[in-house]
XYZ file of C-alpha atoms in Angstrom:
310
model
C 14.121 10.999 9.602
C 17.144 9.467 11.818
C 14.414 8.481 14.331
C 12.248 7.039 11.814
C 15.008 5.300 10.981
C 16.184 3.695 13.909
C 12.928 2.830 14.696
C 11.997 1.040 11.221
C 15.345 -0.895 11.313
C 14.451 -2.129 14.708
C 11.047 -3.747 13.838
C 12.508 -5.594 10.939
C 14.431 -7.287 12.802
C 12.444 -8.114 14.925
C 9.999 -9.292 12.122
C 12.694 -11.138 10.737
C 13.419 -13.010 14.001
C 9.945 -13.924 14.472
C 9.533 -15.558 11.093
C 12.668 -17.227 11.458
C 11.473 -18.900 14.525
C 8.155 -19.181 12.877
C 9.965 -21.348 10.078
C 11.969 -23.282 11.781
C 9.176 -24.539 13.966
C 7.353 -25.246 10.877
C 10.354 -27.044 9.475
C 10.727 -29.478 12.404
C 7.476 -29.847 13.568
C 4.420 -29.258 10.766
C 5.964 -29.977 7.286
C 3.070 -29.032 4.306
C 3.681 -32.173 2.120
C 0.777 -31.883 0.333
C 1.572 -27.759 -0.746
C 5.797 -29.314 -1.051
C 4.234 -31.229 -4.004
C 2.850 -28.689 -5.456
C 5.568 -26.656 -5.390
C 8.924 -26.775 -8.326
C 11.628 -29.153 -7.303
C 10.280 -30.415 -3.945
C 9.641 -33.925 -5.129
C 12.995 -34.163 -7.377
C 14.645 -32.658 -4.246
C 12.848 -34.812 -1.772
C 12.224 -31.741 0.580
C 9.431 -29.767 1.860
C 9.458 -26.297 0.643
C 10.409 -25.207 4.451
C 13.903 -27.502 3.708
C 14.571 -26.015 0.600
C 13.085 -27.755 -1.663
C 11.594 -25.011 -3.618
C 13.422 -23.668 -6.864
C 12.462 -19.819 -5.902
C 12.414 -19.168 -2.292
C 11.761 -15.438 -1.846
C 9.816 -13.790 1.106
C 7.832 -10.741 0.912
C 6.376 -8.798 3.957
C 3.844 -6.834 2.847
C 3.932 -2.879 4.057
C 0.493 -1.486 4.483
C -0.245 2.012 4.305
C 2.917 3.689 2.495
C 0.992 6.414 1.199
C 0.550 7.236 4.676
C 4.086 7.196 5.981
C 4.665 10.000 2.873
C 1.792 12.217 3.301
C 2.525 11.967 7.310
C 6.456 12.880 7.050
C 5.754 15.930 4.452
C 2.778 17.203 7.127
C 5.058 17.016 10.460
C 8.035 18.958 7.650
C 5.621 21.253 6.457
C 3.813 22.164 10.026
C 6.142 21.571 12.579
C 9.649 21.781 10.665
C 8.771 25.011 8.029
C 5.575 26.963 8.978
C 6.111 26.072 12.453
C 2.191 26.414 12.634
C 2.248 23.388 15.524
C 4.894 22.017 18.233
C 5.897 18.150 18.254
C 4.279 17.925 21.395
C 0.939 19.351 20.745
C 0.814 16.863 17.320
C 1.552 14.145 19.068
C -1.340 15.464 21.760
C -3.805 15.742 18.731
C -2.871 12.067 17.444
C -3.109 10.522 20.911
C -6.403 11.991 21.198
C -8.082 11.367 17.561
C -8.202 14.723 16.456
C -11.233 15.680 18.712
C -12.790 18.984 19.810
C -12.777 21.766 17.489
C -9.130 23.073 17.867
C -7.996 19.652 16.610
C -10.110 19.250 14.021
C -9.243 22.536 12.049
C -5.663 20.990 12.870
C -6.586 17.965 11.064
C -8.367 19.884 8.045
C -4.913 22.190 7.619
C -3.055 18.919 7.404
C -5.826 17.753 5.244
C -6.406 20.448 2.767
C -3.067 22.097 2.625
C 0.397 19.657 2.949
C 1.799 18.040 0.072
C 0.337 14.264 -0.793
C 1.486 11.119 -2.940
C -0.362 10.786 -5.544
C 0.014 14.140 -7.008
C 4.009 13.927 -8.348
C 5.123 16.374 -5.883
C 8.632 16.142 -4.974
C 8.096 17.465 -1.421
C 6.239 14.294 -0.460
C 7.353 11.436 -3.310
C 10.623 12.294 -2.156
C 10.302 11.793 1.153
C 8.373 8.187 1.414
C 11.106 7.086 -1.123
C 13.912 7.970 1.750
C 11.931 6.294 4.027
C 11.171 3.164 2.353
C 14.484 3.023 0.951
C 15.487 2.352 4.684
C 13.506 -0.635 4.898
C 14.507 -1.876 1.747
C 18.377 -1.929 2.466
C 17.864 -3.155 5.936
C 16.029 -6.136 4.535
C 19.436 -6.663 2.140
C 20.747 -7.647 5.573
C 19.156 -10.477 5.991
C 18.454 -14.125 4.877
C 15.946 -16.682 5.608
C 16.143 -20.657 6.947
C 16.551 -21.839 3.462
C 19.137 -19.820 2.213
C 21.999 -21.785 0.428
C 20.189 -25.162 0.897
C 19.124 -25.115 -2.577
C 16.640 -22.409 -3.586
C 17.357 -19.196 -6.073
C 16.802 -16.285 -3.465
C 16.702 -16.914 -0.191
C 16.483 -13.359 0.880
C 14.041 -10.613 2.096
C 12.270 -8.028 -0.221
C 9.567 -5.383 0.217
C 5.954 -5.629 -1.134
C 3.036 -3.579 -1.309
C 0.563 -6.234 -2.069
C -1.438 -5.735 0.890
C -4.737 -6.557 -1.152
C -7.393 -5.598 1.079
C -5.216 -5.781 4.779
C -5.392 -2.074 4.695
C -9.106 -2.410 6.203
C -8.466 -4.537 9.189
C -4.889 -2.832 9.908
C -6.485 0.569 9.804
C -8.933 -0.759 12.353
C -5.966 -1.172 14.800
C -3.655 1.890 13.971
C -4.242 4.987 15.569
C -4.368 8.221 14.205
C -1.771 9.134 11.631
C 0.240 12.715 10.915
C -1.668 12.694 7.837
C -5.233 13.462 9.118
C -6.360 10.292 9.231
C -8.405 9.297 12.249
C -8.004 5.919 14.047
C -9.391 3.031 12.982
C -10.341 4.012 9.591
C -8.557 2.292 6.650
C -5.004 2.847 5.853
C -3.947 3.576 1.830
C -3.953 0.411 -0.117
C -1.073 -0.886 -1.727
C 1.088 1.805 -3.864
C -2.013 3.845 -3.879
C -2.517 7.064 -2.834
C -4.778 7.584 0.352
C -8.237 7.519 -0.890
C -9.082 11.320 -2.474
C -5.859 12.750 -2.141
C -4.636 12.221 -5.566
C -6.342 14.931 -7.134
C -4.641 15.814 -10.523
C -5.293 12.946 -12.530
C -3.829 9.001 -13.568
C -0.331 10.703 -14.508
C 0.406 12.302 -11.934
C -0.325 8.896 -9.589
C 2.082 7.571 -12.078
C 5.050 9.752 -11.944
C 4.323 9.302 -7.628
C 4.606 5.544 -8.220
C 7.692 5.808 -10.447
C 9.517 7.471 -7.430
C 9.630 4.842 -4.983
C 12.154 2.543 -6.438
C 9.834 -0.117 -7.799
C 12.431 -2.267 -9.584
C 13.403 -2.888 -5.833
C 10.247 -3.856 -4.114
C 9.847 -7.432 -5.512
C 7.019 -8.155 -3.686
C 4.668 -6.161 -5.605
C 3.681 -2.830 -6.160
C -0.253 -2.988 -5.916
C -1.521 0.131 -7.171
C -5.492 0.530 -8.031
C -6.946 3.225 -9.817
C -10.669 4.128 -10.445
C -12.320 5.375 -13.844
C -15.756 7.000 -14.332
C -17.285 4.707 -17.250
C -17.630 8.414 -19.550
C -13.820 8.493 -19.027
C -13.524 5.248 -21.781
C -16.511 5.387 -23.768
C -14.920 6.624 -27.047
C -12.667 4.755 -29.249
C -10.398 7.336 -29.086
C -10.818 7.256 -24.685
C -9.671 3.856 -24.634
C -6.432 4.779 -27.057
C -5.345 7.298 -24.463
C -5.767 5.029 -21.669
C -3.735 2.389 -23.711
C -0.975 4.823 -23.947
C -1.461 6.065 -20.562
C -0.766 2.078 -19.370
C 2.203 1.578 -21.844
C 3.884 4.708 -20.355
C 3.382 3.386 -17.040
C 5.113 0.247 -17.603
C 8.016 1.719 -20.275
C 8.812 5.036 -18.406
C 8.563 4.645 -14.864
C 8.928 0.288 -14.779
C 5.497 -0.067 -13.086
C 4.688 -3.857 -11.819
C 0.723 -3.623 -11.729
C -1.813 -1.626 -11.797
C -5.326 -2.411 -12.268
C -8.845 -0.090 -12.727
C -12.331 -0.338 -11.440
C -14.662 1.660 -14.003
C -17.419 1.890 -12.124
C -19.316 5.617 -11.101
C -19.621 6.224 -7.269
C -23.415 6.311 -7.967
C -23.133 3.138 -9.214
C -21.628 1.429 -6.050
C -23.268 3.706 -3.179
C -26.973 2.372 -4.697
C -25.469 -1.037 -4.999
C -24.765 -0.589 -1.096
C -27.995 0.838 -0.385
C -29.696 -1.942 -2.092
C -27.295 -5.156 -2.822
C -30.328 -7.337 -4.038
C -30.408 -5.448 -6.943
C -27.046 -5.385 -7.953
C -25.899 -8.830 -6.906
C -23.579 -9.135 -10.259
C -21.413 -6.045 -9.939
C -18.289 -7.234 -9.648
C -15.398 -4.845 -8.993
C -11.646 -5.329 -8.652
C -10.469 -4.836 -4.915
C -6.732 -5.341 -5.040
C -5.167 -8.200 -6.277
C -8.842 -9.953 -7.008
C -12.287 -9.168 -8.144
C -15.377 -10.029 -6.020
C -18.836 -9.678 -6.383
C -19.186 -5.868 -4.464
C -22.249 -6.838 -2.436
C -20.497 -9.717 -0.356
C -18.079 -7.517 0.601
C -17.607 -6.111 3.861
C -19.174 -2.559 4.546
C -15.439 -1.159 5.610
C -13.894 -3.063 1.931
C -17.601 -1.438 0.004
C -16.680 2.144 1.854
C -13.129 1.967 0.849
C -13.740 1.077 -2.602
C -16.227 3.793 -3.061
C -13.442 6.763 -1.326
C -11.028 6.012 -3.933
C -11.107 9.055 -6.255
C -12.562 8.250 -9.751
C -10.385 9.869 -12.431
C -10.918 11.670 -15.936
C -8.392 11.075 -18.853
């Protein structure tokens, strides 16, 4: 966790020193009048929003995969740190080399089937990715931007989990992960569990959610959940997932979260043969679209996510 620390402080920086010299380039040399008007207070102000001239100026990075980073940490504790099943070395071994050959895979099956994941409100994991995002969150408390104290509320750096539907192409260019995820494939969307991990129902997502210090990620906590249309077809269904929302957003101070009720049959058929379903429109993160002009990656994520029961 010190290491992961060091090394996360490090590359925010560094982020943060590329988008200041990002912005001040922009400032000085490619000023957006026509988005400045658009925008609260640049035209009293007489500034584009890069000068100040917004009334809110807050930035928001967006941090793809966190679901990843918790599952990951609790496998390397649980493997390498408790059970001492598997050195440092030979993980690292199995991640530089995708998890092939048979030896690897049962490795990647163990980590699979049997350490802790967020999603299912299990301490041993939640925990975890909260230290380890809380890192990134305080280092970020360090920091200001270009238009700090030149007229703007804010000014400052904050986390966000909005990464919509980034997690495709950023999976495409991460390699393999302690989780059991192979390279290339998609990373966990927004707040969201990894893709068939979560399996003991909506709540338990929930009380996983409500652990990771929401109230301080003010760019967004994106978190998508997927119902089986028999899960709401009562009157009495669609009380219960009332209540389940107003929990949500009482108890644990959720931001967002939003469903697709949809069965997988549904959406693999609609794959197999789009011209037949070209109005099925399902929520992706952030947005709906219609699920046929999607990309086969964004359709094959979509369709992982696990569909819950109330």
């Amino acid at each position: 966790m010190t290491s992961w620390a060091d090394q996360v402080r490090y590359y925010a920086r560094k982020s943060i020193e590329i988008d200041t010299v990002v912005d001040t380039v922009l400032e000085q040399q490619a000023q957006d009048i026509f988005c400045s008007s658009l925008v609260d207070n640049c035209l009293p102000s007489g500034k584009t929003v890069k000068e100040g001239g917004a009334k809110y100026d807050w930035v928001s990075g967006l941090q793809v995969g966190i679901a990843n980073l918790g599952n990951s940490l609790a496998a390397i504790k649980h493997l390498v740190f408790d059970e001492q099943q598997i050195s440092q070395p030979e993980l690292a071994k199995a991640l530089a080399e995708n998890f092939e050959g048979s030896e690897q895979e049962q490795l990647r099956q163990r980590i699979l089937n049997f350490s802790p994941k967020y999603g299912n409100d299990d301490d041993s994991v939640d925990l975890l990715l909260a230290e380890a995002y809380r890192v990134y969150i305080d280092e970020l408390n360090n920091f200001v931007n270009t238009r700090h104290g030149r007229g703007p509320i804010g000014g400052g750096y904050y986390a966000g989990t909005s990464s919509i539907s980034a997690n495709v192409p950023f999976g495409a260019s991460t390699m393999a992960t302690p989780d059991g995820r192979k390279a290339t494939t998609p990373l966990a969307e927004g707040a969201s569990p990894s893709s068939g991990s979560d399996r003991l129902g909506p709540t338990a997502v929930y009380n996983s959610v409500g652990k990771i210090q929401a109230d301080k990620i003010l760019g967004g906590v994106l978190l998508n959940q997927k119902l089986s249309p028999a899960a709401v077809a009562s009157e009495s269904d669609k009380l219960k997932l009332s209540m389940l929302i107003r929990t949500f957003f009482n108890h644990h101070k959720g931001w967002h979260v939003q469903y697709n009720i949809v069965s997988r049959e549904t959406l693999l058929a609609a794959k197999r043969n789009p011209e037949q379903y070209r109005d099925l429109v399902v929520r992706v993160a952030g947005y709906s679209a219609f699920f046929t002009a999607l990309s086969p990656d964004a359709q094959d994520d979509i369709i992982a996510r696990t569909e819950h029961e109330l």
